[in-house]
Structure formats: structure tokens, C-alpha cells
Short mmCIF file of C-alpha atoms and ligand atoms in Angstrom, two decimals:
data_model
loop_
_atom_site.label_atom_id
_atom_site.label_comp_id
_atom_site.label_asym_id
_atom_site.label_seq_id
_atom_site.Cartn_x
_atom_site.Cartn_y
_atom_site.Cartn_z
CA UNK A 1 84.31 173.26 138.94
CA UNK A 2 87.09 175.46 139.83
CA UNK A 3 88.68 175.93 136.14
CA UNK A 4 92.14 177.26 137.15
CA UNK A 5 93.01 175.02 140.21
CA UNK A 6 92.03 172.66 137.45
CA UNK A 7 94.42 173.45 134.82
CA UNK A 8 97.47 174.09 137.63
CA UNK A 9 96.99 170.89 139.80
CA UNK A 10 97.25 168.75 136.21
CA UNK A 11 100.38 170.93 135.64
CA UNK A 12 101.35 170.29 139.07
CA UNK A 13 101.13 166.36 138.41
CA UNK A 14 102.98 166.74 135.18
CA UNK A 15 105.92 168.45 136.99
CA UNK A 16 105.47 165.66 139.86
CA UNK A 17 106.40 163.38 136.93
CA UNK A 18 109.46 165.14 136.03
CA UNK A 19 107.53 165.85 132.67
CA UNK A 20 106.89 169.37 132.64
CA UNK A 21 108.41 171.45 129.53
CA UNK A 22 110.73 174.51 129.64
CA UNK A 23 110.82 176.56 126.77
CA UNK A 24 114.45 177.84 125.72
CA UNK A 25 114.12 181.34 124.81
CA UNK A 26 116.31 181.77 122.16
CA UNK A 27 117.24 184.24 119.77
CA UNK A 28 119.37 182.96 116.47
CA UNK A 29 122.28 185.11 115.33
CA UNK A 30 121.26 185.08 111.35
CA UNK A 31 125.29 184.95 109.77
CA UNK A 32 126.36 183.37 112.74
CA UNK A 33 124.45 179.96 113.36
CA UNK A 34 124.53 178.34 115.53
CA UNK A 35 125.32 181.02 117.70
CA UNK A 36 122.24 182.27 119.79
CA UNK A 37 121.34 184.78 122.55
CA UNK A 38 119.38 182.61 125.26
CA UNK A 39 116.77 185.10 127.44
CA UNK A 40 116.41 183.19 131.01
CA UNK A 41 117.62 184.49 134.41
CA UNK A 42 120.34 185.69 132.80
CA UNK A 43 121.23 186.28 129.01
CA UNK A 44 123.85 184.26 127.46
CA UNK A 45 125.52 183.47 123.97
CA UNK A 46 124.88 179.88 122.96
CA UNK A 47 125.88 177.26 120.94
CA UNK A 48 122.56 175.13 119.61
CA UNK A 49 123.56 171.70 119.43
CA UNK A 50 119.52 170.06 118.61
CA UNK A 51 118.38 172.28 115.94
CA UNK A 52 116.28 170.11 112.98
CA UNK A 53 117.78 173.45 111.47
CA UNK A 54 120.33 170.30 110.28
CA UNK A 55 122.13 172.46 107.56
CA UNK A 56 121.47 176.08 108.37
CA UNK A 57 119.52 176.81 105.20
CA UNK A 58 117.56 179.37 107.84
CA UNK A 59 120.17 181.44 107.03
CA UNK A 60 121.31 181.12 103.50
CA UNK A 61 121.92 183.84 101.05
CA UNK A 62 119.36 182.35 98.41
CA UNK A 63 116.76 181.80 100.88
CA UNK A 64 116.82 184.79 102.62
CA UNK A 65 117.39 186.60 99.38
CA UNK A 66 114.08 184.73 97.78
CA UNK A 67 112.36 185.72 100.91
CA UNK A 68 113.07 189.35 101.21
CA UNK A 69 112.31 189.65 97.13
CA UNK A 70 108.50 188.07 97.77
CA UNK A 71 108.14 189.92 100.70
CA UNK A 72 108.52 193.09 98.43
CA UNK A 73 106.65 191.98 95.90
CA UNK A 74 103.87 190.01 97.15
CA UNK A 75 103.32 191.38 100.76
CA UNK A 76 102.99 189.52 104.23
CA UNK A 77 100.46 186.94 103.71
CA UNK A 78 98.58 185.13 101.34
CA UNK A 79 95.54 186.36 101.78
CA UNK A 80 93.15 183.21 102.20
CA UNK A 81 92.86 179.85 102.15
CA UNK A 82 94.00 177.93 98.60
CA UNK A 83 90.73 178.07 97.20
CA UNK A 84 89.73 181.38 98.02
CA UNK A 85 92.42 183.87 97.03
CA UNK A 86 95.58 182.26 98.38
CA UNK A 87 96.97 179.99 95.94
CA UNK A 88 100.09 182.73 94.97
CA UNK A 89 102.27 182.19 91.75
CA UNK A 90 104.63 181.51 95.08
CA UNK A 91 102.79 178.38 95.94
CA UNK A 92 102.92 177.09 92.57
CA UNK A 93 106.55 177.12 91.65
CA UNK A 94 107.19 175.32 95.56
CA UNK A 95 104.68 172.71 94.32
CA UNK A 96 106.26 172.10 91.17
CA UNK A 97 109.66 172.13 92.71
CA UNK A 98 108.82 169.36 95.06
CA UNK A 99 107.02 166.68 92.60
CA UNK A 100 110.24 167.63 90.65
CA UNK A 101 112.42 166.47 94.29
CA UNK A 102 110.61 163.15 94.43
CA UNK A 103 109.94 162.60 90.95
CA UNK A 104 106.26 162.17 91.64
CA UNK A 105 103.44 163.56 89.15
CA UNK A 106 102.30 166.15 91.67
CA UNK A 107 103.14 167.46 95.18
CA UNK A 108 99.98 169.17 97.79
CA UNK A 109 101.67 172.04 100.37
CA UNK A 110 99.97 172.14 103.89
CA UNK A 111 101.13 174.85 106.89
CA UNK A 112 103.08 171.65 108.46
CA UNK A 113 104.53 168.51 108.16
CA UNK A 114 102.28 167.50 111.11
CA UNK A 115 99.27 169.20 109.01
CA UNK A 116 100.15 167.37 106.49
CA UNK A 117 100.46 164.00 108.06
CA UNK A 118 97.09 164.33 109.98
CA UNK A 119 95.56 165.32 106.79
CA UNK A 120 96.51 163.30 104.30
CA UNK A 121 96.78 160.00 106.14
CA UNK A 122 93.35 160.92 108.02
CA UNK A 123 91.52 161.37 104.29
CA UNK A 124 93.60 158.85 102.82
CA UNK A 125 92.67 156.07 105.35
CA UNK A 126 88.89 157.62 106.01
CA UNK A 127 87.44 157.69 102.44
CA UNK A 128 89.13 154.75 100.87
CA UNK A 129 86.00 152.22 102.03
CA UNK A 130 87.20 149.37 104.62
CA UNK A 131 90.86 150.45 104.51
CA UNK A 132 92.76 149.27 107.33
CA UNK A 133 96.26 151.48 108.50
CA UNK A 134 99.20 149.32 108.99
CA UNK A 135 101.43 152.08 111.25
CA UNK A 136 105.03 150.95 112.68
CA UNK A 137 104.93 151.37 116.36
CA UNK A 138 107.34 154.44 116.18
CA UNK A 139 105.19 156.57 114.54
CA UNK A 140 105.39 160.18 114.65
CA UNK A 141 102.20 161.90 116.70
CA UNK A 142 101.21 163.54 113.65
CA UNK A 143 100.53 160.35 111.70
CA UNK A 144 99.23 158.57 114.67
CA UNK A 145 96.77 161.46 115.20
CA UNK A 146 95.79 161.24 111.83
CA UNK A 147 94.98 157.88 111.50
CA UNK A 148 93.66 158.21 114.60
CA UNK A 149 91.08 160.71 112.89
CA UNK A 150 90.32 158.49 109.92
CA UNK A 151 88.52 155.64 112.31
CA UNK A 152 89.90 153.35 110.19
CA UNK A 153 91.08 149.96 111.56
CA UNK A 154 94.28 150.37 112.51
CA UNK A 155 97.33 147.14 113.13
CA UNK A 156 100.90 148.49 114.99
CA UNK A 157 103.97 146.52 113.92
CA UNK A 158 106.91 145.92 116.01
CA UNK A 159 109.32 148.85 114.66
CA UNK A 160 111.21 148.16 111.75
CA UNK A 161 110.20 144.66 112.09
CA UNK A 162 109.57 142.70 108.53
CA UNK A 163 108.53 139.76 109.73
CA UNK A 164 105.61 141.48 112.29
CA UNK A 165 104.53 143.80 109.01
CA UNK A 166 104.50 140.47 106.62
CA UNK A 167 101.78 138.60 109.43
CA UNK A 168 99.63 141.32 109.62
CA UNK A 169 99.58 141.57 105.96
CA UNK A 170 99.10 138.16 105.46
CA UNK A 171 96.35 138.25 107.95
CA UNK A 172 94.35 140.24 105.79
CA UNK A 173 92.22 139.37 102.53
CA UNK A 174 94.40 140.42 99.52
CA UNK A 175 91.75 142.08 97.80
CA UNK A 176 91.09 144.87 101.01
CA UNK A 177 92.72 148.49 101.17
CA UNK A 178 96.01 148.69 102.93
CA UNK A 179 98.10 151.56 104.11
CA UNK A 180 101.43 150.93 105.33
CA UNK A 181 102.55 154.51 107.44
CA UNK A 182 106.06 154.58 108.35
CA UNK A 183 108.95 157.06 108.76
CA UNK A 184 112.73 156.65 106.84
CA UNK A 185 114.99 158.12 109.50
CA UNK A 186 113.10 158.22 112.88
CA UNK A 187 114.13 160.82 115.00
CA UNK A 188 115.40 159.81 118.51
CA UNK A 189 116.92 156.66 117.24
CA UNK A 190 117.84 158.01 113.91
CA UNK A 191 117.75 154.42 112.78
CA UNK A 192 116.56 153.82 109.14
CA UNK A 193 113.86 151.89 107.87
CA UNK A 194 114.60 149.05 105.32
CA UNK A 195 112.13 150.72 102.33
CA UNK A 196 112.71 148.20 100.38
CA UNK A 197 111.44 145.23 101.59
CA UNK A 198 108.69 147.46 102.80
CA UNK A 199 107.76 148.22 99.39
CA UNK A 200 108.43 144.27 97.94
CA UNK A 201 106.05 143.11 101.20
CA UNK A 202 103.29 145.98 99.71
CA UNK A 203 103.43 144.96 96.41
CA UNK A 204 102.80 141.11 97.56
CA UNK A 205 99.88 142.01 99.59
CA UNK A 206 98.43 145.03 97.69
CA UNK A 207 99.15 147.23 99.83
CA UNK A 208 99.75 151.37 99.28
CA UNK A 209 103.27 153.13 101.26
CA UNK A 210 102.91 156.53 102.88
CA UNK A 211 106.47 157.53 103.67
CA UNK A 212 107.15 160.25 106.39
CA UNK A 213 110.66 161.37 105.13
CA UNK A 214 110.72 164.50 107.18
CA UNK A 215 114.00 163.83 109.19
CA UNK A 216 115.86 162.68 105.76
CA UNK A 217 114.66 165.56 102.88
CA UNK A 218 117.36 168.08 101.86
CA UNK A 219 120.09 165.73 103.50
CA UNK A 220 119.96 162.12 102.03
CA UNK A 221 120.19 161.46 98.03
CA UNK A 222 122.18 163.23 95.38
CA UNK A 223 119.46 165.84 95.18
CA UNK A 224 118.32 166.01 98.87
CA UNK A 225 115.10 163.72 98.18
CA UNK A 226 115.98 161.25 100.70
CA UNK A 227 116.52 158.00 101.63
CA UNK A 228 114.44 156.53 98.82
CA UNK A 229 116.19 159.12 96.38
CA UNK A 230 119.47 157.70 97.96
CA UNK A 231 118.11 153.84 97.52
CA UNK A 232 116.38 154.78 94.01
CA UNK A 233 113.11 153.74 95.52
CA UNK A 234 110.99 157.01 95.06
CA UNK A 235 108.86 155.74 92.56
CA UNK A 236 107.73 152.56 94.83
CA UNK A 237 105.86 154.48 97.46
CA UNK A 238 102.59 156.11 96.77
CA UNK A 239 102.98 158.60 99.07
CA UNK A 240 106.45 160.67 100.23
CA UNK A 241 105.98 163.00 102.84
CA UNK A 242 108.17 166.02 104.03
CA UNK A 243 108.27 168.94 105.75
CA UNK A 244 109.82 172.71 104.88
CA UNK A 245 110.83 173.26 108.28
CA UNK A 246 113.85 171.07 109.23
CA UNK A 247 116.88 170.59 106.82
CA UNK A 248 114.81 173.82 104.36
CA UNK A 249 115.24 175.70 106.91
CA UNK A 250 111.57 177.64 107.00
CA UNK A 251 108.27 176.15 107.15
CA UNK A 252 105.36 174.19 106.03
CA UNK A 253 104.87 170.45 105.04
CA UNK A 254 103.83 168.49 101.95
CA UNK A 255 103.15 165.12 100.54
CA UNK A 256 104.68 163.91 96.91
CA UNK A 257 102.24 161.60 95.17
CA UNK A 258 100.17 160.77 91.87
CA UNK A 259 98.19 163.72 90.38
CA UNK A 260 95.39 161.59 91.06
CA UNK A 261 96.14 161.18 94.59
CA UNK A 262 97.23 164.74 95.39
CA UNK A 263 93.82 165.62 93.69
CA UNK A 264 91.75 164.32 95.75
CA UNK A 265 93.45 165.46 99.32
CA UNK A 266 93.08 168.64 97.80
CA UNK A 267 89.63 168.27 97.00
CA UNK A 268 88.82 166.49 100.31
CA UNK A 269 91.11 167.31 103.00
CA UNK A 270 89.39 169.79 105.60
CA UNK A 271 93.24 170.52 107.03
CA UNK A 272 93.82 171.82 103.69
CA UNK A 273 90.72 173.31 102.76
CA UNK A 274 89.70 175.10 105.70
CA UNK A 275 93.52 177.15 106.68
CA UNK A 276 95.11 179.67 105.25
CA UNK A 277 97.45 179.11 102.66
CA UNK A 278 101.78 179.84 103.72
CA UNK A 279 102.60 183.66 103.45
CA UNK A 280 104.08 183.63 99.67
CA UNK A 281 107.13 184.67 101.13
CA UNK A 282 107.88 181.18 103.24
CA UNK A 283 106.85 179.02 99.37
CA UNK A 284 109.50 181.23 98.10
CA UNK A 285 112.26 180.76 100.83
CA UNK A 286 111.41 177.13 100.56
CA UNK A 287 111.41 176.74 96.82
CA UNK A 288 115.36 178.63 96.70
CA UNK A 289 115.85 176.22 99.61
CA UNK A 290 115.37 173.00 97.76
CA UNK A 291 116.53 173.96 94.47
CA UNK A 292 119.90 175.32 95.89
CA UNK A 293 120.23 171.51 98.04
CA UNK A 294 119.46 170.04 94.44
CA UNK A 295 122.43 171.53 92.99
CA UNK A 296 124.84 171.50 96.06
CA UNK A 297 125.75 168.84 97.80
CA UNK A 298 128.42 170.61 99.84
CA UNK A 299 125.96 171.02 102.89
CA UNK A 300 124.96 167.27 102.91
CA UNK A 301 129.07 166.70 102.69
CA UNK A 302 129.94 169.10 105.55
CA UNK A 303 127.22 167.85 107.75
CA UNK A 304 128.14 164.07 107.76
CA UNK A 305 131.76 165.14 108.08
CA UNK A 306 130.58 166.75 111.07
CA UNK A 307 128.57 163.72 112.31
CA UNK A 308 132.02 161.75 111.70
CA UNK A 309 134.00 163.49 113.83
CA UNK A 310 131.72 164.54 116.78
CA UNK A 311 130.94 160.26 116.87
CA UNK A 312 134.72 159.53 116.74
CA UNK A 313 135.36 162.36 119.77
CA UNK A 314 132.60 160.57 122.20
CA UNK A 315 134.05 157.70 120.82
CA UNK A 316 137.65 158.32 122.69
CA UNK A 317 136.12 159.70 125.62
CA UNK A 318 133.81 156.50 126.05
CA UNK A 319 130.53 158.64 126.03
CA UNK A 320 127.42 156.26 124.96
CA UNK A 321 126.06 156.93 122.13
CA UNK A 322 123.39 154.85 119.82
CA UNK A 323 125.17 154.09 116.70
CA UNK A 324 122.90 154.63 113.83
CA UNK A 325 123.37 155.22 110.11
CA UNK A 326 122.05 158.98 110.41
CA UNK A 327 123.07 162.14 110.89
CA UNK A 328 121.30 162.45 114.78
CA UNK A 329 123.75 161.32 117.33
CA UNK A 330 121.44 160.48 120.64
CA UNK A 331 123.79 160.28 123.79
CA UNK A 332 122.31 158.24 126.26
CA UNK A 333 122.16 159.51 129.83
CA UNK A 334 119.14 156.55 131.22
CA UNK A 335 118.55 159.02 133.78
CA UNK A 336 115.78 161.55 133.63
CA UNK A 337 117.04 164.04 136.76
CA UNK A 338 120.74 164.05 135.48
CA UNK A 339 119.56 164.45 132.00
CA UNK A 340 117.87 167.45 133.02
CA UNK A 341 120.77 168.46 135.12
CA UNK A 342 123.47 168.23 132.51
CA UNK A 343 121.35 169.84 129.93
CA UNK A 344 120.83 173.03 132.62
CA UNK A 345 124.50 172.81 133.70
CA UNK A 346 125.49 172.42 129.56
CA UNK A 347 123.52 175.81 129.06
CA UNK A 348 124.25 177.88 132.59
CA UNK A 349 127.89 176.95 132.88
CA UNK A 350 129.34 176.15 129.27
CA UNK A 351 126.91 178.18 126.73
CA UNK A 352 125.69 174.72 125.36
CA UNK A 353 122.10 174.50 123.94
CA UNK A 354 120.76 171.19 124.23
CA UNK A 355 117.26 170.08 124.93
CA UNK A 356 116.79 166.81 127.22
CA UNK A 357 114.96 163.67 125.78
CA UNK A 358 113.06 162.16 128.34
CA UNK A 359 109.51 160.17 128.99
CA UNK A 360 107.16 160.22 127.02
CA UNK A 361 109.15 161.57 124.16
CA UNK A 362 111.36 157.92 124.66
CA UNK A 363 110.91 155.16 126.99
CA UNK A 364 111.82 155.18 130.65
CA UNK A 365 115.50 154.37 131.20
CA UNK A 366 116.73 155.41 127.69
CA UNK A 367 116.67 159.43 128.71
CA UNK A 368 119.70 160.87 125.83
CA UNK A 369 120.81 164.21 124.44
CA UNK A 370 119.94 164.10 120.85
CA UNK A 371 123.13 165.92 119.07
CA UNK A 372 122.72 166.94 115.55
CA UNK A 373 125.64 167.90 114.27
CA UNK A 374 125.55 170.39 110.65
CA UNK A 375 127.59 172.23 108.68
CA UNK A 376 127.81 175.60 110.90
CA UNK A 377 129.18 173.89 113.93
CA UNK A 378 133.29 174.78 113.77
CA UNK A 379 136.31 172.73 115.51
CA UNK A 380 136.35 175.01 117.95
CA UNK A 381 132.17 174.49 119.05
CA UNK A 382 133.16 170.46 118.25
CA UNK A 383 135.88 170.77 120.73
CA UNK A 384 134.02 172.80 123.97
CA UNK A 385 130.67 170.25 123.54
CA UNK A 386 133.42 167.27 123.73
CA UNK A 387 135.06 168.62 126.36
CA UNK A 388 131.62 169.70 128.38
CA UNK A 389 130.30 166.48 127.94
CA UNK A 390 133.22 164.91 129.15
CA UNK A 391 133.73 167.10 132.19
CA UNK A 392 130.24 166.63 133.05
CA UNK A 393 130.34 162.90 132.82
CA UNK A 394 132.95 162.46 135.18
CA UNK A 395 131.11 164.44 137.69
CA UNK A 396 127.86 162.81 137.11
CA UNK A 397 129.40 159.40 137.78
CA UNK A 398 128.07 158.32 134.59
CA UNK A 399 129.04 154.73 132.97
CA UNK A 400 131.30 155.37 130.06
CA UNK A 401 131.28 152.64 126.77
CA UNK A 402 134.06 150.17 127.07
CA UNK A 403 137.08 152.20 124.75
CA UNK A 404 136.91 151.28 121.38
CA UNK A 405 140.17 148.74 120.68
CA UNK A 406 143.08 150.81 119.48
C1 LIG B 501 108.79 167.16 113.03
C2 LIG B 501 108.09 165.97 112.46
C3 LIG B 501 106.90 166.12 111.74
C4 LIG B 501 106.18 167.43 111.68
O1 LIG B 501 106.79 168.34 110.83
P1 LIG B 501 106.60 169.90 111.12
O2 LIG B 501 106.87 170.53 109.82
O3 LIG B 501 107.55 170.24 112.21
O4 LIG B 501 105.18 170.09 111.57
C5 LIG B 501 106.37 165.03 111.09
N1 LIG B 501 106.96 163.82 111.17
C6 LIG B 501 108.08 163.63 111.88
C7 LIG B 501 108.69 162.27 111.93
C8 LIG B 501 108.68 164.69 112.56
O5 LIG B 501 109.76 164.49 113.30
#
């Protein structure tokens, strides 16, 4: 086999398909998000209008502060995996912090939320004997992998969809292991799942909840827990996941859950085992990160202010948009070459950062900008992405939204 015309001719399909990836190389302004040089043909300021960066805690006094002070005292990295030298003081304090967040018993740190999906759901659903993975269709890839990993039985129900969740239940005998895996806010939607009657349909059938709350942690709830902290429903799933890296700001992932259970993904995940632990400096920036969005709810208020008005501009200027009760406004183009054009022409000619949504990341037809809007956009940045947007739909010939009635 010829390995390299291998490896370029399934690249060459992939950009056949209009599917090949472009990185954006970018370099954040720290004191000035969400400014950004962009490296490309040429180099340009930029605006970044997708960051998961959703309340620019990557560049907040306390985190940067708690980062620098670790740094100095600790070193660069832990050292070894959790059992074998790296479990820091660092590590400790983030762990306590975030069973504090979701008022669980105990919380497990992994290098990623999709570590820690693939991990826990993978031991979760492969040592419990029989268990059987009920996973909404939307699933992130990192759960999907995971429970792919398990080789558990695994049942898909219709997204968000009660009544398709209650049959499989009821399919089932009562008395064998169930998982339900689903998200709170899912991402390119940013639709919300109805927890609730999730939880009331596991406690019919016996069923445990894993949670993926990763797009919803620092922003929803009077603390930043979530949407089950906003609902008061933390204490009805056995498992809340999260990650460090969007609305913290740094990096890593983690799961919220009994003692018991956190216990024994310690004791028997090999994604935990088997990595080395987060440099004690990123637990640290993470830890100030959380406990300053526990305290201040500023951020959270600035952000959906921000959401508010960037809706109510498209609005006006008939731009389609999914309306959704979260904070991540997708813009639908249903076009996967203008997509990619007004995303190139929103960079090259207006100084616009965002990426373009298209197949396989969302079905064919529904290719969108995903805006997400935070507290470090200004008027003025809310103003030139309105105006771009607007310029560049006219130009496009793209359908506008019948105009809301006055
Ligand atoms: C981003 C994401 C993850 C993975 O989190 P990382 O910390 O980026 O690895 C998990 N679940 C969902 C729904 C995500 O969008």
C-alpha cells in the first residue's frame, strides 16, 4: 500500500464533500477579548463571535491571578498521573469546589469534558452487569464514544422526546440497569432538555441520569451550576457532568456524583488512571473560576443581556435565527458553499470571527453560524456583526424571516 496517497486521496474525498476543516489561527488579546490577531494570508484584528469562551473568564483577574500564583509555587506540571505523584493540594480544592457547585457528595477531575464523558459513561455502563444505555439521539461524540466503548446495549430516543424515552423504558424489565445519557443545553440548537420529566420517567422505571451540562455550567443557576441548579433538580440526577473549558474559561472536565460513585470511576476508569493528572496551575485557574461565578452573577447578567439584544437586532433585519431558550444564537444559512463563503467574507472583509456549521456537525440543509454572544462583546462589535450580516445577506440573496409585527 502506498501510505501517503492513502491518507491525501481520503482528504481529497473529504474536501470533495465540502467537509474538509480549516483551522483559524488565532491569537487572543488577554485584556481585550474578544479581540484577536488572526495569522492567514494576511494578519488581521478580529472580533470572535463562536468562542465557548461564553463569559471571558480566560481572562479574568482572579483566574489569571490564581494561575500565575500556582505556577510560582507549584511549577509547570503535575508530575504524574493521580495515583502516582500527581494528585496536587491544587486538584483537591477544584474537587471540593465542584461537589460544592452541584451539591453532590463528591466530584472526579479528568483532562476533558470529552475524557470525562468517554470515561465515566464507558465504566459506568461496562461494569454495571446487563446495563443497557438509554442515549438521546443528539448526543455529544464524547458520550456516544463512550458508550460506544462500554459494549453495553445501547436504545437512541428521538431528541428531547418523552414519550420515545417512556417506550423504551417501559420496554424493559424494571428490575434491569438503566442509564439515561443526555445533555441540558445542546449546542447547535441550544434547545434545553425538560430534566424533569426525565428524572420523574427514571425514577418510574429505575433508571440512573448522567447529565452532560457542559454548555450550561458557570452560566445557568444562581451559582453557575446549571440548568438543574436553575430548576432545583441537582440532587435528582446521579451523575452531572461538566467541563473547565467553556464558560471557566481554562481546561479539563469532571463529573459530580455520590462518593460512592465517584469512587469507583476513580478506582476503575483507565481514562483516569492511566493520564496525567491537569498541571496544578489549570485546577487552580479553574477553582478561582468557579468560585468567583458562585459569588457574581454579573457575567451571567451581561451575557443574556447580550443574547437579548443581538436576537432583537437580527430580529429587525429579518435574519433567521432558531429561537431557543439559551444563550447560543444559531443563524441559519441551509447552504453549505455560502455558509462557507460568508464566514470567509465575515473574516477577510469585516474582521468577523465566525466558524461555519455544516454536515456532519448538523444535518444537510440546516448549515448556520452559531453566535454566542458574552459579556466582552461592546455596542460597537454588536453593531458591525449586525450590520455585516445584513450586508452580506442581501448580497447572498438569502431568504430573510417574515418581520416580526410592529
Ligand atoms: C465540548 C463538549 C464536550 C467536551 O468538553 P471538552 O472539555 O471540550 O473536552 C462534552 N460535551 C459536550 C456537549 C460538548 O459540547
Amino acid at each position: 500500500m502506498n501510505y501517503q496517497n492513502f491518507f491525501t486521496g481520503a482528504l481529497d474525498d473529504l474536501r470533495d464533500q465540502g467537509n474538509y476543516r480549516v483551522f483559524a489561527d488565532l491569537e487572543r488579546h488577554c485584556g481585550s477579548f474578544p479581540k484577536a490577531t488572526a495569522r492567514g494570508a494576511d494578519v488581521a484584528n478580529v472580533t470572535i463571535w463562536c468562542s465557548n469562551d461564553y463569559l471571558g473568564m480566560g481572562q479574568h483577574p482572579s483566574v489569571l491571578g490564581a494561575m500565575h500564583d500556582a505556577l510560582d509555587r507549584c511549577g509547570a506540571g503535575a508530575g504524574g498521573t493521580r495515583n502516582i505523584s500527581g494528585t496536587t493540594h491544587d486538584h483537591v480544592l477544584l474537587e471540593a469546589e465542584l461537589a460544592d457547585l452541584h451539591g453532590k457528595e463528591a466530584a472526579l477531575l479528568f483532562t476533558s469534558g470529552y475524557v470525562s464523558n468517554w470515561a465515566a459513561l464507558g465504566t459506568l455502563a461496562g461494569r454495571i452487569p446487563d446495563c443497557v444505555v438509554l442515549s438521546d439521539a443528539l448526543n455529544h461524540a464524547s458520550m456516544i464514544e463512550g458508550i460506544r466503548h462500554s459494549k453495553a446495549e445501547r436504545m437512541i430516543w428521538k431528541h428531547n422526546d418523552l414519550e420515545d424515552l417512556e417506550a423504551k423504558l417501559a420496554a424493559l424489565p424494571l428490575d434491569r440497569p438503566k442509564l439515561i445519557a443526555f445533555e441540558s443545553v445542546y449546542s447547535m440548537d441550544g434547545d434545553i432538555a425538560p430534566i424533569r420529566e426525565i428524572c420523574d420517567l427514571a425514577d418510574k422505571y429505575n433508571a440512573m441520569t448522567y447529565l452532560d451540562e457542559v454548555h450550561a455550567v458557570g452560566l445557568y443557576g444562581p451559582r453557575g451550576g446549571g440548568i438543574a441548579e436553575r430548576e432545583g433538580l441537582m440532587d435528582r440526577l446521579t451523575v452531572i457532568e461538566g467541563t473547565l473549558g467553556k464558560a471557566f474559561g481554562v481546561m479539563g472536565g469532571y463529573i459530580a456524583a455520590s462518593a460512592a460513585l465517584c469512587d469507583f470511576i476513580r478506582s476503575f476508569a483507565s481514562g483516569f488512571i492511566f493520564t496525567t493528572a491537569l498541571p496544578p496551575a489549570v485546577a487552580a485557574g479553574a477553582a478561582a473560576s468557579i468560585r468567583h461565578l458562585k459569588a457574581s452573577r454579573a457575567e451571567r447578567d451581561l451575557q443574556k443581556a447580550k443574547v437579548t439584544e443581538v436576537r432583537a437586532r437580527l430580529e429587525a433585519l429579518g435574519i433567521p435565527h432558531v429561537d431557543n431558550p439559551s444563550h447560543i444564537i444559531p443563524v441559519m444559512v441551509g447552504d453549505p458553499v455560502k455558509c462557507k463563503y460568508i464566514s470567509d467574507v465575515l473574516l477577510k472583509e469585516y474582521g468577523i470571527y465566525i466558524q461555519p456549521i455544516n454536515y456532519p456537525t448538523v444535518p444537510k440543509g440546516t448549515e448556520r453560524l452559531r453566535i454566542t454572544p458574552s459579556p466582552v462583546h461592546t455596542a460597537e462589535d454588536i453593531d458591525h456583526l449586525v450590520g455585516a450580516l445584513g450586508q452580506l445577506w442581501e448580497y447572498c440573496q438569502l431568504a430573510r424571516m417574515p418581520l416580526a409585527a410592529q
